[in-house]
Amino acid sequence: MAEEQDLSTATDEVIHETVLAWLKDNWRTDRPLAEWRNILVDGGWAAPDWPTECYGRGFSLAQAQVVQRAFREVGAVGAALGGPGNLAAHTILAHGNEAQKRRYLRPILTGEHAWCQLFSEPGSGSDLAGLTTRAKRDGDNYIINGQKVWNTSAHHADFGILIARTDWDAPKHQGISYFLINMRQPGVEVRPLRQMNGHASFNEVFLTDALVPVTDRLGNEGDGWRIASSTLSAERQAFSRDRGIGTLREREGTIYAEYAAEQAIAQEPYTWYPQRAGRVDLALPRAMATGAIRDPVVRQELARLLCLAHAAEYAAASAAATRRAGSNTIVPAGSIAKLTASLIARQASHVHTLVSGPEAMLGGSDGPMDGVIAEILLSVPAISIAGGTDEIQKNIISERVLGLPKEPRFDTGPFRDIPRNAS
Amino acid sequence: MAEEQDLSTATDEVIHETVLAWLKDNWRTDRPLAEWRNILVDGGWAAPDWPTECYGRGFSLAQAQVVQRAFREVGAVGAALGGPGNLAAHTILAHGNEAQKRRYLRPILTGEHAWCQLFSEPGSGSDLAGLTTRAKRDGDNYIINGQKVWNTSAHHADFGILIARTDWDAPKHQGISYFLINMRQPGVEVRPLRQMNGHASFNEVFLTDALVPVTDRLGNEGDGWRIASSTLSAERQAFSRDRGIGTLREREGTIYAEYAAEQAIAQEPYTWYPQRAGRVDLALPRAMATGAIRDPVVRQELARLLCLAHAAEYAAASAAATRRAGSNTIVPAGSIAKLTASLIARQASHVHTLVSGPEAMLGGSDGPMDGVIAEILLSVPAISIAGGTDEIQKNIISERVLGLPKEPRFDTGPFRDIPRNAS
Amino acid sequence: MDMGFTADQHQFRETVARFLQDKSPPTTVRKLMATEAGYDTAVWRQLTGELGLAGTHLPEDYGGFGFGPVELGIICEEMGRHLYCGPHFASAVMAGYAVLLGATEANRTQLLPDIASGGTIATLVLDNVGDATRVGESITARDDARLTGQARIVLDAHVANLLIVAAATAEGLALFTVAPDAPGVAITPLQGIDSTRKLNTVVFDDTPADRISRTPLDIADLWDHLSVALAHEMMGGAQRLFDTTLDYLKMRVQFGRTIGSFQALKHRCADLLTELELAKAATYAAARYLTTGDGERYSPHMAKAMAGDAYMAMARQAIQLRGGIGFTWEEDTHLWFKRAKSSEVFLGTPDWHRERIMQQLEATHG
Amino acid sequence: MDMGFTADQHQFRETVARFLQDKSPPTTVRKLMATEAGYDTAVWRQLTGELGLAGTHLPEDYGGFGFGPVELGIICEEMGRHLYCGPHFASAVMAGYAVLLGATEANRTQLLPDIASGGTIATLVLDNVGDATRVGESITARDDARLTGQARIVLDAHVANLLIVAAATAEGLALFTVAPDAPGVAITPLQGIDSTRKLNTVVFDDTPADRISRTPLDIADLWDHLSVALAHEMMGGAQRLFDTTLDYLKMRVQFGRTIGSFQALKHRCADLLTELELAKAATYAAARYLTTGDGERYSPHMAKAMAGDAYMAMARQAIQLRGGIGFTWEEDTHLWFKRAKSSEVFLGTPDWHRERIMQQLEATHG
C-alpha cells in the first residue's frame, strides 16, 4: 500500500485497472479465506472508502463501487462486511478512539469477529430511546443488566454494539451511553426468538451483571443516543441495499467453499425476507400457471400489484436521479419507499391468496410452491413493522417532510419519572 | 281535553279508538290549515308525548306512535313539528320557564312561527364550543355580534335558537349562554350559502348589534353548552328518523294544498339528501339497464355496496332490538351508523361512476337519469361531514365506546387565552 | 325482522363460553395443535355429552336439541373466539348439516343420532372447498356404489370414523357414506398454515360406498348453511382479536403514554369496530334467514364475504398494532391470524361469494 | 432509466407555471367557466404565440418545437394545477397527437403548423371516450368521403374550427377532417359536471369529410399518448389540492390546536403523499416510455389508472379535511374535485386501464 500513489483522485478507469492488476497478483482460489482477507486488508482493498489511516483509501462511494465491480469481474471474495459488523465498523470509525479502532476494525474486515446489535428492548420498540437496560459504573467496568430483543445473529456473535442507560435523572435521550460488549461472557445469555412464520431469525439477549470495560464505551457517557442515531442511519441505508447472496457461492475452489459456509451462516436469518416483501415476481407466473389469470377480478388485483411495484421502482430511480443531480429538494424517499414496500407486500399477499384459493390453507411441502406461498402469507405482516413501523414512517413523513406539528410530548423531564411499561 | 280521562295509562287499542273518534268529529279537509292546527292543539292531539300542562298528554313515544298511526289512517294532517321548530320546542320544554313555554310552544305546533338553529360558526365547526359570537348584556337586552353558518331555513325563520358567548374569562364550555332570538329585526342578515352541488340549502347569518331581551335567555348565563347539548341530542335522534315527505301532499282538498305548500318550503333544503346518501336503490337497476352488470369488476363493487347497505339495515334492526330489550349494553349504534352511512355513500358513488363510465362527466338534463347521477357524485362528499364529521364519530367511538384515552387538551383555562381562528 | 338474541340464547352463549374458556385456553390450543390428532377426546366427550353441542342444531327426532342456525352460530362463534381444537365443525356442522339437508329420511334417522351424540366423528368430503359449483368434478360414483376421485382438503378426516362424501352420479350430485377403513380409501394428513384445524387429503379408488341422498343434492343450500356457521366462527375470532388488541393498546406505553392514546390508532380501532359490527350483523341476519326465510336469499353469501374481509383486516391489525411482539410465535395473535387466513379461502373467498350474490340477484331480477 | 428532469425542463416548468399563475387564478377560472366559450382568447393567443405551448411537443418540421411527451407533460401538469380553461387539451394534445401519429406526411405538413401556432383550434372527435377498443362503433365513413354517426362527448367542439374525426371504414379505423360548418354537422353543448372544460355532442349526417390517415389507425398508440398527457394534468391538479389542503391544516384551529396536529390527519396526509408520489412516478415513467421506448409497454395504462385513483382520493380528502367549508361553492376545492371526477372516467376508468395492462402482459407472456 505504501508504494502506491493516492488513487482517491484518480479516474474510474485508472482505479479499475489498478485493482485488476493487484488482483492478478494476489487473488488465488486455493488460499484459505482468512489468509486472503488479511492480504486484502494489507493491500488496502478491503474497504477502500474507509480513511487511509484505517485500512482504507478515502474513496468516494462511487469509487468504491468501481473496486467492487473489478472484484465481481474476477470473481474475487471481498471483506467480511455484511450485517451488524458493518454497522459496528461504521460507528467505530465515526465515534471510536484510536485504541478502539485498532482493536476492532481489522477483525471485522477479516471476518474474525462476528457482531450483533443490542438496541431494541421488549419495553421500547418504536420508542427506542425509552430503553431501560442499565449500565452501572463499577471501577474500570460497567455492569450491565437488562433485556434486549430482535438481535439478529446474536447467537454466533463475538461482540455486540449496545446502548444502555447510565443516568436515570437525565432526560430520556441524554442518559444513554454506547458500548462495545463481549458476547462471550457468562452474563450474556442468548435465546432464539421464534416468529409466527416458523423461522427464528432473531434472538432475545438477557444481560445479567455482564461486564464492559470502561475502555469499551464509545464516546462519552450520555452520548449514546447521538451515536446510536448514526448507527441507525447506516442501517437504514443498508435496508434498501441489495442483500444479494453472492453468486460466488456456486463457484469451485477452496476459498469459495469457505466463503459459501460463511455466507450460509450470515444469510440464514434473511432467507424469508423475499417472502416478507411479497414475492411480486411470482404473482403473474402463478396466475398464469393456475389459470387464475382468466378471472377478471384477479386480473384487476394483479394489475394493481404490478402498478404499485413498477411505480415504486420508478420512484426509486427518480429519487436516485434527484440525489445524483445534487438537488436540495426534500425527497422523502426513505419513509415513502418503506410505506410503499408495505403496500406492495400486502397487495402481493392478497393476490397470492386469490390465485391459490383453498390451497392457501396449506403450508410446508403440501403448500403451493413447496410452501413458498404459505411463507409469503405468514411473513408479510412483518414488513410493516420491522425497521420502523408504518406508523413511525407516517409520523416522519408528516412531521419532517410535510412540516405538520409534532405529537405532544409526554416524555420530557427526568427519565425515572416518565411512565413506562412494567418490566 | 279537560273532559277526557287520562289516556296515558290506557292500552294502545283504547288510544287508537279515542283518536279515531276525535278525528271523526273534528277532521275536515275543507278547513284552512291554521284553523285545523289550532283545533288540534286544543284537542290535545298535536303533541301527545308532551306534558299535560304544555298541550300534551304525557304519552310515551310508543303511545305517540299509535296516535300518529291513527292520523295516517284517516289522512289527517298533524302539528307543524319538523326540523328546527321541533328542536326549539324540545329545548324550551326541557329548559324554558313558564313564560317562555307559554309564548313559544303553541305557535310552533300550529306552524305560525318558523324556527332556525344558530349554533355553528365559520371558526368553530367540529369544535362547536369554540364559538366566538358575543352576547353582551345591556340593561334588559343582550346585544349580539358574530357570524353563524349552516343555518337551514334561516331565510324564512321567525325565530332562532342561538348560542353565544357571554363570558370570555370562563373556560370555553362555561362561558356560553342560550338564547331565543327574533330573526325579524335589522341586526339579523341572512345570506344563502351555495354548495358545490349547486344547491343552496344553508345560510350564513350575520348578527350585528342584534337584540335579545333578557327574558328570552334560556336557563342561566353560562348554562348554554349544557342546554345546547340537549338540542344536539334531539337533533341526532331526528337525523336517523325518516324525513318522509308526507304522502298527504298528493291528496285533494283545501287543507292538503296548504299543507303541500308548507311542506314544499320546509323540505326544499333536503331534496338532495337522498343523493348525498348515494342512492343505493338506483345501483342495481342502472347496472342492469346499462349492461354494466355484465362486467365482473362492476359486479364485485355492486355486491360490496349491497353487502354494506344490507348489513347497515341489519345492524340498525339489531340495535333497535337491543334497545327494545332494555339492555344496558353499550351499543355504539349512532356513531357507527353514521360512519357506515359514509362508507355506503362512497361505495355507491364509486359504483355509479363505474356504471356510468364517461357519461359520469355529464350533469343536469344531459347527465344520466336527468342529472340525478351527477347530483349523487357531487353530493356524497357531504355525508361524511354534515352532522359531525367521520373524524368526530371516530373520536366518539374510540373514546366513549372503546374507552381509549381522550385527546390531550389544549383548550382549557380562560377562553380568551385559547388559540383560535382569526375571524 | 327481530335481530336480537333472546335471554335463553344469551344464557346458552354464557354456558358455551364458560366451558371453552376453561377447556380451550391458548396454552391448551398450543398443546393440541402440536399433536397429530389435534384434539382432546375427554373434552370432546364433555362437549358432546354433558353440553350436547354436536346436536344443538339437529332436530329432536334425530337425537338433537331442535335448535337451529342461530344457536349453532352461537356455538361456532364461541369456538372461534377460543379457537377450540376438535372435530365439531367437521362432524356436527359439515357432516351433520350434509346428512340433515341432503340425506333421505331413513338415512337421517340412522346417521344423525350418533353425530348428535358425538359418538360418531364424521366429516364431509368435498372435492372442492372453494367453489360450490365445482363440487363433483373429481369424485364420481360408479353404479351408485363405488367412488373414485380425490378431495384435496378435508377437515379432520384422520380422526373420523364416518365419511360423508359428495360425489357426481349420472343424475347429478349425491351423498354417500364411506367407512374410513374401506378398501381404496387413502387419508393423508396435510400441513395446514393453521395447525389448530387438521386437514387431510382423501383419495378414493373404486371404494365401496352407500348412497344416502336423492339426487341431485342441493349443494347451494348445504354450502349456505356451512358458510353461515363458518362466518360465526370467524366473527368470534375477530371479536377476540379486537378485545385483546384493545387491551394491549390500553396497557402498552411508548413515548410516555399508552399507545392507545394515539389518534391514528384510536381511529383505526373505530374503523375496525365498524367493519366488525357490520360483518356480525350480516352474519346474524344470515342465521335468521336460514331459520325463518326472512331477509335476503343471498344473505349467507354476504355473511361469509363480509366475515372474510373483516376477520383478515382484524388479524392484520392485531399484529400490526402490537408491533414486533405480534409477529412472534410466543404471542398468541398468530394463532388467530392463521385461522383467519385459512377461513378466508375455505368455503369460498369473499370475491367468490360476492359473485354468487350477483348471480342470485340476476336470477331474481332477470 | 434516468427519471429526473433536466435543468432546462425545470426552467420550462417555471415559465409555464408563472404564466398560468398569472393568467389562470381561481377568480379567472370561475369567470371563464361561467361563459359559453369557456376561455379567454387573448390568453390563448399569448399561450400559443409568445410561449408556443401548443407546439411544444410537435416536431420542428411541422412548426413545433421538437420536444416530446415529457415537456408536454410539464405543460399539462401545470395546466391541471391551475385548472387552465382553454382548448389546449382538445387542440394541441388530442387533435395534435392524432394528426402527428395518424395522418399521412402530406396531411401532417398541411395541418400541424396551424395547430402548433394556435391559429387553428382543432379537436378530436372520438365516438367513445371510455374504451379505445370501441372507437368507430358509431361514426362510419362512406366512400372515404362522407361521415355519419354521433360522438357523445367531444372537448371544445363549440369553439373549434377544425374537427379531426376517427371513423370506421371498410379497411378499419381512419382519421378524417371535417369543417365544423360543413353540411350535416350538429354541435350541441353539454352540461358537464366540470364546467372548466366544455363538452359537446357532435353528430354527423352524411357529412363531407377528407381522409387524412392511412388505415387502420393505431388507436391504441394514440390513446396511450392522450392518456399520459391527461395523467400529467391530473397529477398537477392532485398536487395543487395536496398543497392547499396542507396549508389549510396548518392554519385551521379547532380545540385550541391546528387541526394538522391531529395524528389521524397527519397520517392521512402521509398516505396521500405516498399515493401521489407513486402515481407521479408512474406518470413520468410513462412519458419517458413514449419518448424513448424504455420501460414497460403498458406504462401509459399504469399512469392513467394510478393517476385516476390518486386524484380522486386526493379530491375527496381535500373536501373532507376542510369540513363543511370544503363543500361550499365559494371555496375552490370543488373546482378540482369536479375535474378529478371527470378525468377519472375520461379516456378510460382505472379499471379499464388495469384490464388493458393485463391484456398487454398476456400478449407478451402468452
PDB file of N, CA, C and O in Angstrom, chain B residues 184-230:
ATOM      1  N   ARG B 184     -86.617  38.528  12.799  1.00  0.00           N
ATOM      2  CA  ARG B 184     -87.176  39.652  12.033  1.00  0.00           C
ATOM      3  C   ARG B 184     -86.750  40.970  12.671  1.00  0.00           C
ATOM      4  O   ARG B 184     -87.577  41.668  13.241  1.00  0.00           O
ATOM      5  N   GLN B 185     -85.505  41.273  12.626  1.00  0.00           N
ATOM      6  CA  GLN B 185     -85.019  42.547  13.169  1.00  0.00           C
ATOM      7  C   GLN B 185     -83.825  42.996  12.328  1.00  0.00           C
ATOM      8  O   GLN B 185     -83.180  42.188  11.652  1.00  0.00           O
ATOM      9  N   PRO B 186     -83.510  44.279  12.369  1.00  0.00           N
ATOM     10  CA  PRO B 186     -82.495  44.844  11.474  1.00  0.00           C
ATOM     11  C   PRO B 186     -81.111  44.253  11.675  1.00  0.00           C
ATOM     12  O   PRO B 186     -80.354  44.118  10.722  1.00  0.00           O
ATOM     13  N   GLY B 187     -80.767  43.858  12.873  1.00  0.00           N
ATOM     14  CA  GLY B 187     -79.413  43.362  13.126  1.00  0.00           C
ATOM     15  C   GLY B 187     -79.158  41.959  12.627  1.00  0.00           C
ATOM     16  O   GLY B 187     -78.072  41.418  12.809  1.00  0.00           O
ATOM     17  N   VAL B 188     -80.147  41.332  12.002  1.00  0.00           N
ATOM     18  CA  VAL B 188     -80.008  39.958  11.533  1.00  0.00           C
ATOM     19  C   VAL B 188     -80.032  39.943  10.016  1.00  0.00           C
ATOM     20  O   VAL B 188     -81.015  40.333   9.392  1.00  0.00           O
ATOM     21  N   GLU B 189     -78.914  39.524   9.414  1.00  0.00           N
ATOM     22  CA  GLU B 189     -78.888  39.430   7.963  1.00  0.00           C
ATOM     23  C   GLU B 189     -78.635  37.972   7.550  1.00  0.00           C
ATOM     24  O   GLU B 189     -77.687  37.341   8.035  1.00  0.00           O
ATOM     25  N   VAL B 190     -79.489  37.477   6.672  1.00  0.00           N
ATOM     26  CA  VAL B 190     -79.391  36.073   6.255  1.00  0.00           C
ATOM     27  C   VAL B 190     -78.957  36.001   4.798  1.00  0.00           C
ATOM     28  O   VAL B 190     -79.570  36.638   3.935  1.00  0.00           O
ATOM     29  N   ARG B 191     -77.862  35.286   4.529  1.00  0.00           N
ATOM     30  CA  ARG B 191     -77.413  35.112   3.146  1.00  0.00           C
ATOM     31  C   ARG B 191     -77.359  33.635   2.793  1.00  0.00           C
ATOM     32  O   ARG B 191     -76.795  32.849   3.559  1.00  0.00           O
ATOM     33  N   PRO B 192     -77.905  33.266   1.637  1.00  0.00           N
ATOM     34  CA  PRO B 192     -77.840  31.847   1.252  1.00  0.00           C
ATOM     35  C   PRO B 192     -76.403  31.435   0.986  1.00  0.00           C
ATOM     36  O   PRO B 192     -75.587  32.225   0.515  1.00  0.00           O
ATOM     37  N   LEU B 193     -76.094  30.191   1.287  1.00  0.00           N
ATOM     38  CA  LEU B 193     -74.747  29.662   1.117  1.00  0.00           C
ATOM     39  C   LEU B 193     -74.834  28.529   0.098  1.00  0.00           C
ATOM     40  O   LEU B 193     -75.451  27.491   0.344  1.00  0.00           O
ATOM     41  N   ARG B 194     -74.179  28.718  -1.050  1.00  0.00           N
ATOM     42  CA  ARG B 194     -74.298  27.741  -2.117  1.00  0.00           C
ATOM     43  C   ARG B 194     -73.296  26.611  -1.914  1.00  0.00           C
ATOM     44  O   ARG B 194     -72.176  26.834  -1.469  1.00  0.00           O
ATOM     45  N   GLN B 195     -73.700  25.403  -2.246  1.00  0.00           N
ATOM     46  CA  GLN B 195     -72.816  24.256  -2.105  1.00  0.00           C
ATOM     47  C   GLN B 195     -72.243  23.851  -3.453  1.00  0.00           C
ATOM     48  O   GLN B 195     -72.722  24.274  -4.502  1.00  0.00           O
ATOM     49  N   MET B 196     -71.269  22.945  -3.413  1.00  0.00           N
ATOM     50  CA  MET B 196     -70.616  22.524  -4.645  1.00  0.00           C
ATOM     51  C   MET B 196     -71.554  21.769  -5.571  1.00  0.00           C
ATOM     52  O   MET B 196     -71.292  21.671  -6.765  1.00  0.00           O
ATOM     53  N   ASN B 197     -72.661  21.263  -5.038  1.00  0.00           N
ATOM     54  CA  ASN B 197     -73.605  20.568  -5.914  1.00  0.00           C
ATOM     55  C   ASN B 197     -74.648  21.514  -6.501  1.00  0.00           C
ATOM     56  O   ASN B 197     -75.605  21.073  -7.132  1.00  0.00           O
ATOM     57  N   GLY B 198     -74.478  22.821  -6.266  1.00  0.00           N
ATOM     58  CA  GLY B 198     -75.368  23.805  -6.865  1.00  0.00           C
ATOM     59  C   GLY B 198     -76.531  24.205  -5.990  1.00  0.00           C
ATOM     60  O   GLY B 198     -77.124  25.266  -6.184  1.00  0.00           O
ATOM     61  N   HIS B 199     -76.875  23.371  -5.030  1.00  0.00           N
ATOM     62  CA  HIS B 199     -77.970  23.725  -4.122  1.00  0.00           C
ATOM     63  C   HIS B 199     -77.517  24.796  -3.138  1.00  0.00           C
ATOM     64  O   HIS B 199     -76.324  24.980  -2.912  1.00  0.00           O
ATOM     65  N   ALA B 200     -78.519  25.492  -2.574  1.00  0.00           N
ATOM     66  CA  ALA B 200     -78.206  26.448  -1.503  1.00  0.00           C
ATOM     67  C   ALA B 200     -79.140  26.140  -0.345  1.00  0.00           C
ATOM     68  O   ALA B 200     -80.130  26.811  -0.114  1.00  0.00           O
ATOM     69  N   SER B 201     -78.835  25.071   0.375  1.00  0.00           N
ATOM     70  CA  SER B 201     -79.730  24.584   1.432  1.00  0.00           C
ATOM     71  C   SER B 201     -79.475  25.271   2.752  1.00  0.00           C
ATOM     72  O   SER B 201     -80.231  25.116   3.688  1.00  0.00           O
ATOM     73  N   PHE B 202     -78.355  25.945   2.819  1.00  0.00           N
ATOM     74  CA  PHE B 202     -77.974  26.538   4.095  1.00  0.00           C
ATOM     75  C   PHE B 202     -77.869  28.049   3.936  1.00  0.00           C
ATOM     76  O   PHE B 202     -77.943  28.592   2.839  1.00  0.00           O
ATOM     77  N   ASN B 203     -77.672  28.690   5.066  1.00  0.00           N
ATOM     78  CA  ASN B 203     -77.445  30.124   5.053  1.00  0.00           C
ATOM     79  C   ASN B 203     -76.283  30.472   5.959  1.00  0.00           C
ATOM     80  O   ASN B 203     -75.885  29.678   6.819  1.00  0.00           O
ATOM     81  N   GLU B 204     -75.765  31.651   5.719  1.00  0.00           N
ATOM     82  CA  GLU B 204     -74.933  32.300   6.710  1.00  0.00           C
ATOM     83  C   GLU B 204     -75.801  33.359   7.377  1.00  0.00           C
ATOM     84  O   GLU B 204     -76.620  33.996   6.716  1.00  0.00           O
ATOM     85  N   VAL B 205     -75.628  33.552   8.657  1.00  0.00           N
ATOM     86  CA  VAL B 205     -76.401  34.577   9.363  1.00  0.00           C
ATOM     87  C   VAL B 205     -75.413  35.526  10.036  1.00  0.00           C
ATOM     88  O   VAL B 205     -74.562  35.098  10.817  1.00  0.00           O
ATOM     89  N   PHE B 206     -75.532  36.804   9.663  1.00  0.00           N
ATOM     90  CA  PHE B 206     -74.658  37.838  10.222  1.00  0.00           C
ATOM     91  C   PHE B 206     -75.437  38.596  11.279  1.00  0.00           C
ATOM     92  O   PHE B 206     -76.492  39.150  11.000  1.00  0.00           O
ATOM     93  N   LEU B 207     -74.893  38.611  12.491  1.00  0.00           N
ATOM     94  CA  LEU B 207     -75.562  39.269  13.614  1.00  0.00           C
ATOM     95  C   LEU B 207     -74.775  40.521  13.976  1.00  0.00           C
ATOM     96  O   LEU B 207     -73.616  40.438  14.392  1.00  0.00           O
ATOM     97  N   THR B 208     -75.418  41.684  13.771  1.00  0.00           N
ATOM     98  CA  THR B 208     -74.732  42.946  14.014  1.00  0.00           C
ATOM     99  C   THR B 208     -75.580  43.792  14.961  1.00  0.00           C
ATOM    100  O   THR B 208     -76.608  44.336  14.569  1.00  0.00           O
ATOM    101  N   ASP B 209     -75.160  43.835  16.224  1.00  0.00           N
ATOM    102  CA  ASP B 209     -75.932  44.535  17.247  1.00  0.00           C
ATOM    103  C   ASP B 209     -77.387  44.079  17.267  1.00  0.00           C
ATOM    104  O   ASP B 209     -78.308  44.895  17.455  1.00  0.00           O
ATOM    105  N   ALA B 210     -77.582  42.817  17.030  1.00  0.00           N
ATOM    106  CA  ALA B 210     -78.944  42.267  17.137  1.00  0.00           C
ATOM    107  C   ALA B 210     -79.319  42.194  18.609  1.00  0.00           C
ATOM    108  O   ALA B 210     -78.449  42.058  19.471  1.00  0.00           O
ATOM    109  N   LEU B 211     -80.623  42.297  18.887  1.00  0.00           N
ATOM    110  CA  LEU B 211     -81.063  42.366  20.288  1.00  0.00           C
ATOM    111  C   LEU B 211     -81.843  41.129  20.698  1.00  0.00           C
ATOM    112  O   LEU B 211     -82.668  40.615  19.927  1.00  0.00           O
ATOM    113  N   VAL B 212     -81.573  40.675  21.915  1.00  0.00           N
ATOM    114  CA  VAL B 212     -82.389  39.630  22.530  1.00  0.00           C
ATOM    115  C   VAL B 212     -82.748  40.105  23.931  1.00  0.00           C
ATOM    116  O   VAL B 212     -81.855  40.408  24.735  1.00  0.00           O
ATOM    117  N   PRO B 213     -84.048  40.196  24.219  1.00  0.00           N
ATOM    118  CA  PRO B 213     -84.434  40.584  25.585  1.00  0.00           C
ATOM    119  C   PRO B 213     -83.923  39.547  26.584  1.00  0.00           C
ATOM    120  O   PRO B 213     -83.848  38.360  26.275  1.00  0.00           O
ATOM    121  N   VAL B 214     -83.570  40.012  27.748  1.00  0.00           N
ATOM    122  CA  VAL B 214     -83.065  39.103  28.783  1.00  0.00           C
ATOM    123  C   VAL B 214     -84.080  37.995  29.065  1.00  0.00           C
ATOM    124  O   VAL B 214     -83.708  36.858  29.363  1.00  0.00           O
ATOM    125  N   THR B 215     -85.348  38.322  28.897  1.00  0.00           N
ATOM    126  CA  THR B 215     -86.389  37.311  29.144  1.00  0.00           C
ATOM    127  C   THR B 215     -86.351  36.175  28.123  1.00  0.00           C
ATOM    128  O   THR B 215     -86.998  35.151  28.306  1.00  0.00           O
ATOM    129  N   ASP B 216     -85.626  36.379  27.047  1.00  0.00           N
ATOM    130  CA  ASP B 216     -85.517  35.314  26.045  1.00  0.00           C
ATOM    131  C   ASP B 216     -84.212  34.531  26.170  1.00  0.00           C
ATOM    132  O   ASP B 216     -83.807  33.842  25.231  1.00  0.00           O
ATOM    133  N   ARG B 217     -83.537  34.654  27.290  1.00  0.00           N
ATOM    134  CA  ARG B 217     -82.408  33.769  27.560  1.00  0.00           C
ATOM    135  C   ARG B 217     -82.961  32.482  28.167  1.00  0.00           C
ATOM    136  O   ARG B 217     -83.814  32.531  29.057  1.00  0.00           O
ATOM    137  N   LEU B 218     -82.529  31.362  27.667  1.00  0.00           N
ATOM    138  CA  LEU B 218     -82.985  30.071  28.189  1.00  0.00           C
ATOM    139  C   LEU B 218     -81.993  29.632  29.267  1.00  0.00           C
ATOM    140  O   LEU B 218     -80.782  29.564  29.011  1.00  0.00           O
ATOM    141  N   GLY B 219     -82.497  29.362  30.468  1.00  0.00           N
ATOM    142  CA  GLY B 219     -81.610  28.984  31.567  1.00  0.00           C
ATOM    143  C   GLY B 219     -80.760  30.159  32.014  1.00  0.00           C
ATOM    144  O   GLY B 219     -81.003  31.309  31.619  1.00  0.00           O
ATOM    145  N   ASN B 220     -79.775  29.879  32.811  1.00  0.00           N
ATOM    146  CA  ASN B 220     -78.910  30.939  33.338  1.00  0.00           C
ATOM    147  C   ASN B 220     -77.781  31.259  32.384  1.00  0.00           C
ATOM    148  O   ASN B 220     -77.496  30.476  31.472  1.00  0.00           O
ATOM    149  N   GLU B 221     -77.126  32.379  32.614  1.00  0.00           N
ATOM    150  CA  GLU B 221     -75.881  32.668  31.895  1.00  0.00           C
ATOM    151  C   GLU B 221     -74.896  31.555  32.188  1.00  0.00           C
ATOM    152  O   GLU B 221     -74.769  31.103  33.326  1.00  0.00           O
ATOM    153  N   GLY B 222     -74.227  31.078  31.149  1.00  0.00           N
ATOM    154  CA  GLY B 222     -73.236  30.024  31.352  1.00  0.00           C
ATOM    155  C   GLY B 222     -73.806  28.615  31.222  1.00  0.00           C
ATOM    156  O   GLY B 222     -73.064  27.635  31.152  1.00  0.00           O
ATOM    157  N   ASP B 223     -75.149  28.518  31.166  1.00  0.00           N
ATOM    158  CA  ASP B 223     -75.770  27.198  31.003  1.00  0.00           C
ATOM    159  C   ASP B 223     -75.884  26.793  29.538  1.00  0.00           C
ATOM    160  O   ASP B 223     -76.405  25.718  29.213  1.00  0.00           O
ATOM    161  N   GLY B 224     -75.419  27.639  28.651  1.00  0.00           N
ATOM    162  CA  GLY B 224     -75.703  27.458  27.222  1.00  0.00           C
ATOM    163  C   GLY B 224     -75.222  26.136  26.652  1.00  0.00           C
ATOM    164  O   GLY B 224     -75.909  25.502  25.847  1.00  0.00           O
ATOM    165  N   TRP B 225     -74.028  25.716  27.052  1.00  0.00           N
ATOM    166  CA  TRP B 225     -73.495  24.498  26.449  1.00  0.00           C
ATOM    167  C   TRP B 225     -74.308  23.271  26.858  1.00  0.00           C
ATOM    168  O   TRP B 225     -74.607  22.404  26.048  1.00  0.00           O
ATOM    169  N   ARG B 226     -74.681  23.261  28.141  1.00  0.00           N
ATOM    170  CA  ARG B 226     -75.470  22.135  28.642  1.00  0.00           C
ATOM    171  C   ARG B 226     -76.815  22.066  27.912  1.00  0.00           C
ATOM    172  O   ARG B 226     -77.266  20.998  27.482  1.00  0.00           O
ATOM    173  N   ILE B 227     -77.423  23.221  27.717  1.00  0.00           N
ATOM    174  CA  ILE B 227     -78.732  23.238  27.051  1.00  0.00           C
ATOM    175  C   ILE B 227     -78.578  22.877  25.570  1.00  0.00           C
ATOM    176  O   ILE B 227     -79.368  22.115  25.005  1.00  0.00           O
ATOM    177  N   ALA B 228     -77.518  23.392  24.954  1.00  0.00           N
ATOM    178  CA  ALA B 228     -77.286  23.082  23.534  1.00  0.00           C
ATOM    179  C   ALA B 228     -77.066  21.581  23.348  1.00  0.00           C
ATOM    180  O   ALA B 228     -77.479  21.003  22.337  1.00  0.00           O
ATOM    181  N   SER B 229     -76.436  20.948  24.315  1.00  0.00           N
ATOM    182  CA  SER B 229     -76.206  19.502  24.203  1.00  0.00           C
ATOM    183  C   SER B 229     -77.529  18.764  24.121  1.00  0.00           C
ATOM    184  O   SER B 229     -77.646  17.768  23.405  1.00  0.00           O
ATOM    185  N   SER B 230     -78.515  19.275  24.852  1.00  0.00           N
ATOM    186  CA  SER B 230     -79.808  18.585  24.800  1.00  0.00           C
ATOM    187  C   SER B 230     -80.467  18.822  23.436  1.00  0.00           C
ATOM    188  O   SER B 230     -81.104  17.932  22.885  1.00  0.00           O
TER     189      SER B 230
END
